[in-house]
Every structure is written in C-alpha cells, then in structure tokens.
Coordinates of C-alpha atoms and ligand atoms in Angstrom, one line a residue:
X1 CA 4.5 1.7 27.8
X2 CA 6.2 2.3 24.0
X3 CA 4.4 0.1 21.1
X4 CA 6.4 -2.7 20.2
X5 CA 6.7 -2.8 16.2
X6 CA 8.7 -4.8 13.9
X7 CA 11.0 -3.1 11.7
X8 CA 12.0 -4.5 8.8
X9 CA 14.8 -2.1 6.9
X10 CA 15.0 -4.6 3.9
X11 CA 17.8 -4.4 1.8
X12 CA 19.6 -1.9 -0.7
X13 CA 18.1 1.4 0.3
X14 CA 15.5 0.1 2.7
X15 CA 18.2 0.4 5.5
X16 CA 18.4 4.4 4.7
X17 CA 15.0 4.7 4.2
X18 CA 14.3 2.8 7.7
X19 CA 16.8 4.7 9.6
X20 CA 15.1 8.0 8.1
X21 CA 11.6 7.4 8.8
X22 CA 12.9 6.2 12.7
X23 CA 14.2 9.6 13.4
X24 CA 11.3 10.9 12.4
X25 CA 9.0 8.4 14.6
X26 CA 11.2 9.5 17.3
X27 CA 11.0 13.2 16.8
X28 CA 6.6 13.2 16.7
X29 CA 7.7 11.9 20.6
X30 CA 5.6 8.6 20.2
X31 CA 7.3 6.1 22.1
X32 CA 8.3 2.7 20.0
X33 CA 10.3 0.1 20.6
X34 CA 11.3 -1.5 17.8
X35 CA 11.9 -5.1 17.0
X36 CA 14.5 -4.8 14.2
X37 CA 13.8 -8.6 12.3
X38 CA 16.9 -8.3 9.3
X39 CA 15.4 -10.0 5.7
X40 CA 17.6 -9.5 3.1
X41 CA 17.9 -11.6 -0.4
X42 CA 21.3 -13.1 1.6
X43 CA 19.2 -14.0 4.1
X44 CA 16.2 -15.5 2.2
X45 CA 18.9 -17.3 0.0
X46 CA 20.4 -18.4 3.3
X47 CA 17.2 -19.9 5.1
X48 CA 15.6 -21.4 1.9
X49 CA 12.6 -19.3 2.1
X50 CA 11.6 -15.4 1.1
X51 CA 9.9 -15.7 5.1
X52 CA 12.2 -16.9 7.7
X53 CA 11.0 -18.2 10.5
X54 CA 12.3 -15.2 12.5
X55 CA 10.6 -12.4 10.8
X56 CA 7.2 -14.2 10.4
X57 CA 7.4 -14.8 14.7
X58 CA 8.2 -11.1 15.2
X59 CA 5.5 -9.9 13.2
X60 CA 3.2 -12.6 15.1
X61 CA 3.9 -11.7 18.4
X62 CA 4.1 -7.4 18.0
X63 CA 0.5 -7.7 15.4
X64 CA 2.0 -5.1 13.6
X65 CA 5.4 -4.0 11.3
X66 CA 7.0 -1.5 9.0
X67 CA 8.5 -2.9 6.2
X68 CA 11.4 -1.7 3.9
X69 CA 11.9 -3.1 0.6
X70 CA 13.6 -6.5 0.1
X71 CA 15.3 -7.9 -2.9
X72 CA 13.8 -10.6 -4.6
X73 CA 16.5 -13.1 -5.3
X74 CA 16.6 -13.6 -9.3
X75 CA 15.6 -17.1 -10.7
X76 CA 15.7 -19.2 -7.8
X77 CA 12.0 -19.7 -7.8
X78 CA 11.4 -17.8 -4.3
X79 CA 7.9 -16.2 -4.4
X80 CA 8.0 -12.7 -3.4
X81 CA 8.0 -11.8 0.0
X82 CA 5.5 -9.2 0.4
X83 CA 3.0 -11.7 -1.0
X84 CA 4.1 -14.9 1.5
X85 CA 3.9 -12.4 4.3
X86 CA 0.2 -11.4 3.3
X87 CA -0.8 -14.9 2.5
X88 CA 1.0 -16.2 6.7
X89 CA -0.8 -13.6 8.4
X90 CA -4.1 -13.0 6.1
X91 CA -3.4 -9.2 5.6
X92 CA -6.8 -9.5 3.3
X93 CA -6.9 -5.0 2.9
X94 CA -4.5 -3.5 0.4
X95 CA -4.5 0.0 1.2
X96 CA -3.5 2.9 -0.6
X97 CA -3.9 6.5 0.1
X98 CA -3.0 8.3 -3.0
X99 CA -2.7 11.9 -2.5
X100 CA -1.2 15.3 -4.3
X101 CA 1.9 16.8 -2.3
X102 CA 1.9 20.2 -2.3
X103 CA 5.0 21.7 -4.6
X104 CA 5.7 18.4 -6.2
X105 CA 5.9 19.1 -9.5
X106 CA 4.0 16.1 -11.5
X107 CA 1.6 16.1 -14.7
X108 CA -1.6 16.5 -12.3
X109 CA 0.2 19.5 -9.9
X110 CA -2.6 21.4 -10.2
X111 CA -5.4 19.3 -9.8
X112 CA -6.2 18.4 -5.9
X113 CA -6.2 14.4 -6.2
X114 CA -7.2 12.8 -2.7
X115 CA -8.4 8.9 -2.6
X116 CA -7.6 5.8 -1.0
X117 CA -7.8 2.4 -2.6
X118 CA -9.1 -0.6 -1.5
X119 CA -7.6 -3.6 -3.0
X120 CA -8.6 -7.5 -2.1
X121 CA -5.5 -9.0 -1.5
X122 CA -5.6 -12.7 -1.3
X123 CA -7.5 -14.1 -4.2
X124 CA -8.7 -13.2 -7.5
X125 CA -6.1 -14.2 -10.3
X126 CA -3.5 -13.8 -7.5
X127 CA -4.2 -17.3 -5.9
X128 CA -1.3 -19.3 -7.8
X129 CA -3.8 -21.3 -9.1
X130 CA -2.3 -22.3 -13.0
X131 CA -1.7 -25.4 -15.1
X132 CA -1.2 -26.7 -18.3
X133 CA -4.5 -28.5 -19.5
X134 CA -2.7 -29.7 -23.0
X135 CA 0.6 -28.8 -24.6
X136 CA 0.7 -25.3 -25.2
X137 CA -2.8 -24.4 -23.6
X138 CA -2.9 -23.2 -20.0
X139 CA -5.2 -22.0 -17.5
X140 CA -5.1 -19.7 -14.8
X141 CA -7.6 -19.6 -12.0
X142 CA -9.6 -16.5 -10.9
X143 CA -11.2 -17.5 -7.5
X144 CA -13.7 -15.3 -6.5
X145 CA -15.7 -15.8 -3.1
X146 CA -18.4 -13.7 -1.2
X147 CA -16.4 -14.2 2.1
X148 CA -13.8 -12.2 0.8
X149 CA -15.2 -9.7 -1.4
X150 CA -18.0 -9.2 1.8
X151 CA -14.5 -8.4 3.9
X152 CA -13.2 -6.1 1.7
X153 CA -16.3 -3.9 1.4
X154 CA -16.7 -3.8 4.6
X155 CA -13.3 -2.7 5.4
X156 CA -13.6 -0.1 2.4
X157 CA -16.7 1.0 4.0
X158 CA -16.0 1.2 7.5
X159 CA -13.2 3.4 6.8
X160 CA -15.3 5.4 4.7
X161 CA -17.7 5.9 7.6
X162 CA -14.8 6.3 10.3
X163 CA -12.9 8.7 7.9
X164 CA -15.9 10.9 6.6
X165 CA -15.0 10.1 3.0
X166 CA -18.2 10.2 0.9
X167 CA -18.3 8.2 -2.0
X168 CA -17.4 4.7 -2.9
X169 CA -16.6 3.6 -6.8
X170 CA -16.6 -0.2 -6.8
X171 CA -13.9 -1.3 -10.1
X172 CA -15.4 -4.2 -11.6
X173 CA -15.7 -6.3 -15.3
X174 CA -19.1 -8.0 -14.9
X175 CA -20.2 -7.3 -18.2
X176 CA -17.5 -10.1 -19.5
X177 CA -16.6 -12.2 -16.1
X178 CA -20.3 -12.1 -15.2
X179 CA -20.3 -14.9 -12.5
X180 CA -16.6 -14.1 -11.0
X181 CA -16.4 -10.4 -10.7
X182 CA -20.9 -10.7 -10.9
X183 CA -20.1 -11.9 -7.2
X184 CA -17.8 -9.1 -6.2
X185 CA -20.0 -6.5 -7.2
X186 CA -23.2 -8.3 -5.8
X187 CA -20.9 -7.9 -2.4
X188 CA -20.0 -4.4 -2.8
X189 CA -24.1 -3.5 -3.4
X190 CA -24.8 -5.8 -0.2
X191 CA -22.5 -4.0 2.0
X192 CA -23.4 -0.7 0.2
X193 CA -27.1 -0.5 1.7
X194 CA -25.4 -0.6 5.0
X195 CA -23.9 2.6 4.8
X196 CA -27.2 5.1 3.1
X197 CA -24.9 7.7 4.4
X198 CA -22.0 6.9 1.6
X199 CA -22.5 7.2 -1.7
X200 CA -22.1 4.2 -4.4
X201 CA -21.4 3.7 -7.6
X202 CA -19.5 1.1 -10.1
X203 CA -17.3 1.4 -12.7
X204 CA -16.2 -0.8 -15.5
X205 CA -12.2 -1.3 -14.8
X206 CA -11.4 -0.1 -18.6
X207 CA -13.7 2.9 -18.3
X208 CA -12.4 3.9 -14.3
X209 CA -8.8 3.8 -16.0
X210 CA -9.6 6.7 -18.2
X211 CA -11.6 8.8 -15.7
X212 CA -9.0 8.5 -13.4
X213 CA -6.3 9.7 -15.8
X214 CA -9.0 12.5 -17.2
X215 CA -11.0 13.3 -13.9
X216 CA -8.8 12.1 -11.4
X217 CA -10.1 14.4 -8.7
X218 CA -13.4 13.2 -8.9
X219 CA -12.9 10.1 -6.9
X220 CA -13.0 9.3 -3.3
X221 CA -12.8 5.6 -2.1
X222 CA -12.2 2.9 -4.7
X223 CA -12.9 -0.9 -4.0
X224 CA -11.4 -3.2 -6.2
X225 CA -10.7 -7.1 -6.4
X226 CA -6.9 -8.3 -6.5
X227 CA -6.0 -8.1 -9.8
X228 CA -7.6 -4.8 -10.9
X229 CA -6.6 -3.3 -7.6
X230 CA -2.8 -3.7 -8.6
X231 CA -2.9 -2.4 -11.9
X232 CA -5.6 1.0 -11.1
X233 CA -3.3 1.4 -7.7
X234 CA -0.1 1.9 -9.4
X235 CA -2.0 3.9 -11.9
X236 CA -3.0 6.3 -9.5
X237 CA 0.5 6.5 -8.1
X238 CA 1.3 7.5 -11.0
X239 CA -0.9 10.9 -10.9
X240 CA 0.7 12.0 -8.0
X241 CA 4.5 11.6 -8.3
X242 CA 5.0 7.8 -8.3
X243 CA 6.1 4.8 -6.0
X244 CA 8.3 6.6 -4.4
X245 CA 6.2 8.9 -2.9
X246 CA 3.1 6.5 -2.1
X247 CA 2.5 4.8 1.3
X248 CA 0.7 1.3 1.6
X249 CA -0.7 -0.7 4.6
X250 CA -1.5 -4.4 4.3
X251 CA -4.6 -4.8 6.9
X252 CA -6.0 -8.3 8.6
X253 CA -8.3 -9.0 11.2
X254 CA -5.3 -9.3 13.9
X255 CA -2.1 -8.2 11.8
X256 CA -1.0 -5.0 10.3
X257 CA 1.8 -4.2 7.9
X258 CA 3.1 -0.9 6.6
X259 CA 5.5 -0.9 3.8
X260 CA 6.8 1.2 1.1
X261 CA 5.6 -0.1 -2.2
X262 CA 8.7 0.6 -4.3
X263 CA 11.7 -1.3 -4.8
X264 CA 15.1 -1.8 -3.1
X265 CA 16.8 0.3 -5.8
X266 CA 20.1 -1.0 -6.4
X267 CA 21.0 1.2 -8.5
X268 CA 21.2 4.4 -5.9
X269 CA 21.4 1.9 -2.6
X270 CA 24.0 3.0 -0.3
X271 CA 24.4 6.6 -2.1
X272 CA 22.1 8.6 0.7
X273 CA 20.0 9.9 -2.0
X274 CA 16.7 7.7 -1.5
X275 CA 13.5 9.0 -1.2
X276 CA 12.4 8.1 2.2
X277 CA 8.9 9.5 1.9
X278 CA 7.0 6.3 0.8
X279 CA 8.1 5.2 3.9
X280 CA 7.7 8.0 6.1
X281 CA 4.0 7.8 4.8
X282 CA 3.4 4.4 5.1
X283 CA 4.5 5.0 8.9
X284 CA 1.8 7.6 9.1
X285 CA -0.8 5.0 8.2
X286 CA 0.9 3.1 11.4
X287 CA 0.5 6.0 13.3
X288 CA -3.4 6.0 13.0
X289 CA -3.6 2.9 12.8
X290 CA -2.1 2.8 16.8
X291 CA -4.5 5.8 17.4
X292 CA -2.0 8.1 17.6
X293 CA -3.5 10.3 14.5
X294 CA -2.5 13.6 16.6
X295 CA 1.4 12.7 15.8
X296 CA 0.0 11.4 12.3
X297 CA -1.1 14.9 11.3
X298 CA 1.8 16.3 12.4
X299 CA 4.0 14.2 10.9
X300 CA 2.1 14.2 7.7
X301 CA 2.1 18.8 8.2
X302 CA 6.2 18.4 8.3
X303 CA 6.5 16.4 4.9
X304 CA 4.1 18.8 3.2
X305 CA 5.8 21.6 4.7
X306 CA 9.2 20.2 3.2
X307 CA 7.2 19.5 0.0
X308 CA 5.8 23.0 -0.3
X309 CA 9.2 24.2 0.8
X310 CA 11.2 22.6 -2.3
X311 CA 14.4 22.9 -0.9
X312 CA 15.4 20.0 0.4
X313 CA 14.3 17.6 -1.6
X314 CA 16.0 14.3 -3.0
X315 CA 16.6 13.8 -6.4
X316 CA 13.8 11.5 -8.0
X317 CA 11.2 14.4 -7.5
X318 CA 13.3 17.1 -9.1
X319 CA 15.9 18.2 -5.8
X320 CA 19.0 17.5 -5.0
X321 CA 18.9 17.0 -1.0
X322 CA 20.3 13.8 0.3
X323 CA 17.8 11.8 2.0
X324 CA 19.2 13.0 5.7
X325 CA 18.8 16.6 4.4
X326 CA 14.9 15.8 3.2
X327 CA 14.9 13.8 6.5
X328 CA 16.3 16.6 9.0
X329 CA 14.2 19.1 7.1
X330 CA 11.2 17.2 8.4
X331 CA 12.2 16.9 12.1
X332 CA 12.9 20.6 11.8
X333 CA 9.2 21.4 10.7
X334 CA 8.0 19.0 13.5
Ligands
NAI1 P1 12.6 0.2 -8.2 O1 11.3 0.4 -7.0 O2 13.8 -0.7 -6.8 O3 13.1 0.7 -8.3 C1 12.6 1.6 -9.6 C2 13.1 2.9 -10.1 O4 12.9 3.6 -9.3 C3 14.7 2.7 -9.7 O5 15.5 3.9 -10.7 C4 15.2 3.2 -8.5 O6 16.3 3.9 -8.4 C5 13.9 4.5 -8.1 N1 13.6 4.4 -6.9 C6 12.8 3.2 -6.2 N2 12.7 3.7 -5.0 C7 13.0 5.1 -4.9 C8 13.6 5.7 -3.9 N3 12.5 5.7 -2.4 N4 13.9 6.8 -4.3 C9 14.2 7.0 -4.9 N5 14.5 6.8 -6.0 C10 13.6 5.2 -6.3 O7 12.3 -1.2 -8.7 P2 13.0 -2.3 -9.3 O8 14.2 -2.2 -9.8 O9 12.0 -3.4 -10.5 O10 13.5 -3.3 -8.2 C11 14.7 -3.7 -7.5 C12 14.1 -5.0 -6.1 O11 12.9 -4.8 -5.5 C13 14.2 -6.2 -7.0 O12 14.7 -7.1 -6.6 C14 12.2 -6.6 -6.5 O13 12.0 -7.7 -6.9 C15 12.3 -5.7 -5.4 N6 11.1 -5.0 -5.1 C16 10.9 -5.3 -4.1 C17 9.5 -5.1 -3.1 C18 9.1 -4.8 -2.2 O14 9.6 -5.6 -1.1 N7 8.2 -4.3 -1.6 C19 8.8 -4.0 -4.3 C20 8.9 -3.9 -6.0 C21 10.6 -4.4 -6.3

C-alpha cells in the first residue's frame, strides 16, 4: 500500500522544489500516493483565510504533509499559513536538524556541525496576546505552561534516546524571567532526570548564541521555548549554509508537516534555478517518520555525494547548475 501524503507545493519557487523533491522520492522506490493541496497567495485571498478548508481537511485526513513555501499576502492582515497550520493541528514541536554538508563552502566548512534543535511551537511570546495598556504603552504576554514545556522536553529526550544523541542543552533566560523561563527550565530538569544516559546542561540564551558561533561542534541537541528557538534555529542554519539547505519538521501527537523553511523567493521563481536541498532534506525527515530509514539514509547519502562532487550545485551555493541538473545528479547517486 502506498503512503497517502498531502503535498502542498505552495507558490513562487514552491512548485519547482516540490517537483524536484517528489522526483527524488520516487527514485528511492518508496511508494507515495500524493494528495495535492494547492495553496498560493491568490487562493488565500480568494478564500479569505490563510488556511482554506481543503488544505486543512487533507492534512487532517492523511496526517502527514510535505509543504513548499507560500507567499504571505502583504497588507491584508493574513496570519502566516505556517502559524495557522501549527495552531490548527497542534504541531507543538518544531524540529530542525543542522549539519555540515560535505563540500559546501561556508565560513564553518572545516567544522563538523551536527545538531538537532527542538523549539516549542505553540506558546511563549507567540501566543499573540498583545494590547495597548494606555496610549503609547503596549503589553505582550509571554505564556509558558507546564503542559507545553513538559511536552517539548519529553519529545526532545525521546528523540535523543531513539537516535543515540548524547547531550541535551536547554536554553533560557531564567536569570531575568524567573517565573516563565524558570518554569520551562524546571520542566526540562524534571524530564532530564528520567533519561540518565543522556547528559543535560543549561545555557542562558545570550551565552548559547556566542557558544554556537565559537564552538558549534560542541552542541548535540538544543531544547528551547518558542522565541529563542526561532532566533537560534536561524542562527544555526547560518552556520551550515543558510535557510536554503536546512530542513524543518512540525510535529504533533497525530500530525506532522515537513517543510522547507525558506520563503517563496519571488526573485527567482519560474527560472529553474531554485535550490531544492531544503525540501529534499525535509522529505528525508518525513521518510524517517514513516519508518523508511533505509530510503532516508540513501537519499541523504545521494545529496551529500552531489555536494561532495560539487559539479551540479545551484547558484545560491556557488554553483551554476539548474534545479533539474541538481535533481538529476541526486537521482544518479541513488
Ligand atoms: P525568501 O526565503 O523567499 O528569499 C530570501 C532570499 O533567499 C532571496 O534572494 C531568494 O532568492 C533566496 N532563496 C530562498 N530560498 C531559496 C532556494 N531554495 N534556492 C535559492 N535561493 C533561495 O524570503 P523573503 O523574500 O523574505 O520572502 C518571500 C515570500 O515568502 C514572502 O511572501 C514571505 O512571506 C514568504 N515566506 C514563506 C515561508 C513559508 O511558507 N515557509 C517562509 C518565509 C517566507
């Protein structure tokens, strides 16, 4: 039986990187029956919502989505589609593996970076609770709950146990936000005590940011509340070549959406030059989620081999190849 999976190609470069990704997935031999759910800025405007019912219904039915970028309509007050999907499906964990691609020229190319970032996805300063107290004084509420903190901590430690990760670093600012970040860190400690085989330490977010730049190879698993997680995961992406090459996953109890974290890149859309690495790498996370570990390993090896060879890379990473040359090279390595 093929897997039934929702494919949201998105717009801009989305359809190109989605086609490249479905082609390499087909070449792995894993049978997938795609349910396409079109979502573009125009569709959102017509539907009057960033998450039209056909997209949500498909994700609810299949439980798994692979998503390209979608342009956010400007000035219409639309919520980001990603935030809407996370909220509707309660995708509480944002997972971002960050690792060195062989042969990719970056400032840190000689360092072996291999970390996985777990960001709480549902609360903190992203709860959207803001108001004006009196004129020119606004308040934005930072919500931290034991429920959400325990859930993300347990998710990170379970992942570490299953994947042989050795150290979890919780990141916080509990020296200043004693109640909110204090609760987050207490939950992390409580969960850490249940996993004695995994080392646990804590870093204050400013120090963590410096250490990430100075000694990125010393990090294994990072565990963060929403805001710090958002910032630190992009900082970490910058260490290994930027948003064009890192994958992302949004995980809930019953649903999972795998997505490229870059935007729809209107400046290069339709030109066949977009780099599909990020969405292909997100598809690798999806294969692992499906239990197709061998196919995931083969696809990762094929992407790494294509980078090591360096002949068919796209412009954004210093090559001159097209999206399709890169894709064909990955398929030939499979
Ligand atoms: P962007 O990520 O689309 O582009 C920034 C720069 O990176 C551009 O120069 C672009 O050409 C380049 N770039 C991005 N992805 C690339 C790839 N795969 N290959 C080669 N080059 C790549 O960010 P921007 O311009 O801020 O956003 C454009 C639109 O995308 C906006 O409407 C924004 O709201 C939306 N967006 C959607 C996201 C999503 O659906 N996940 C995430 C971020 C932005």
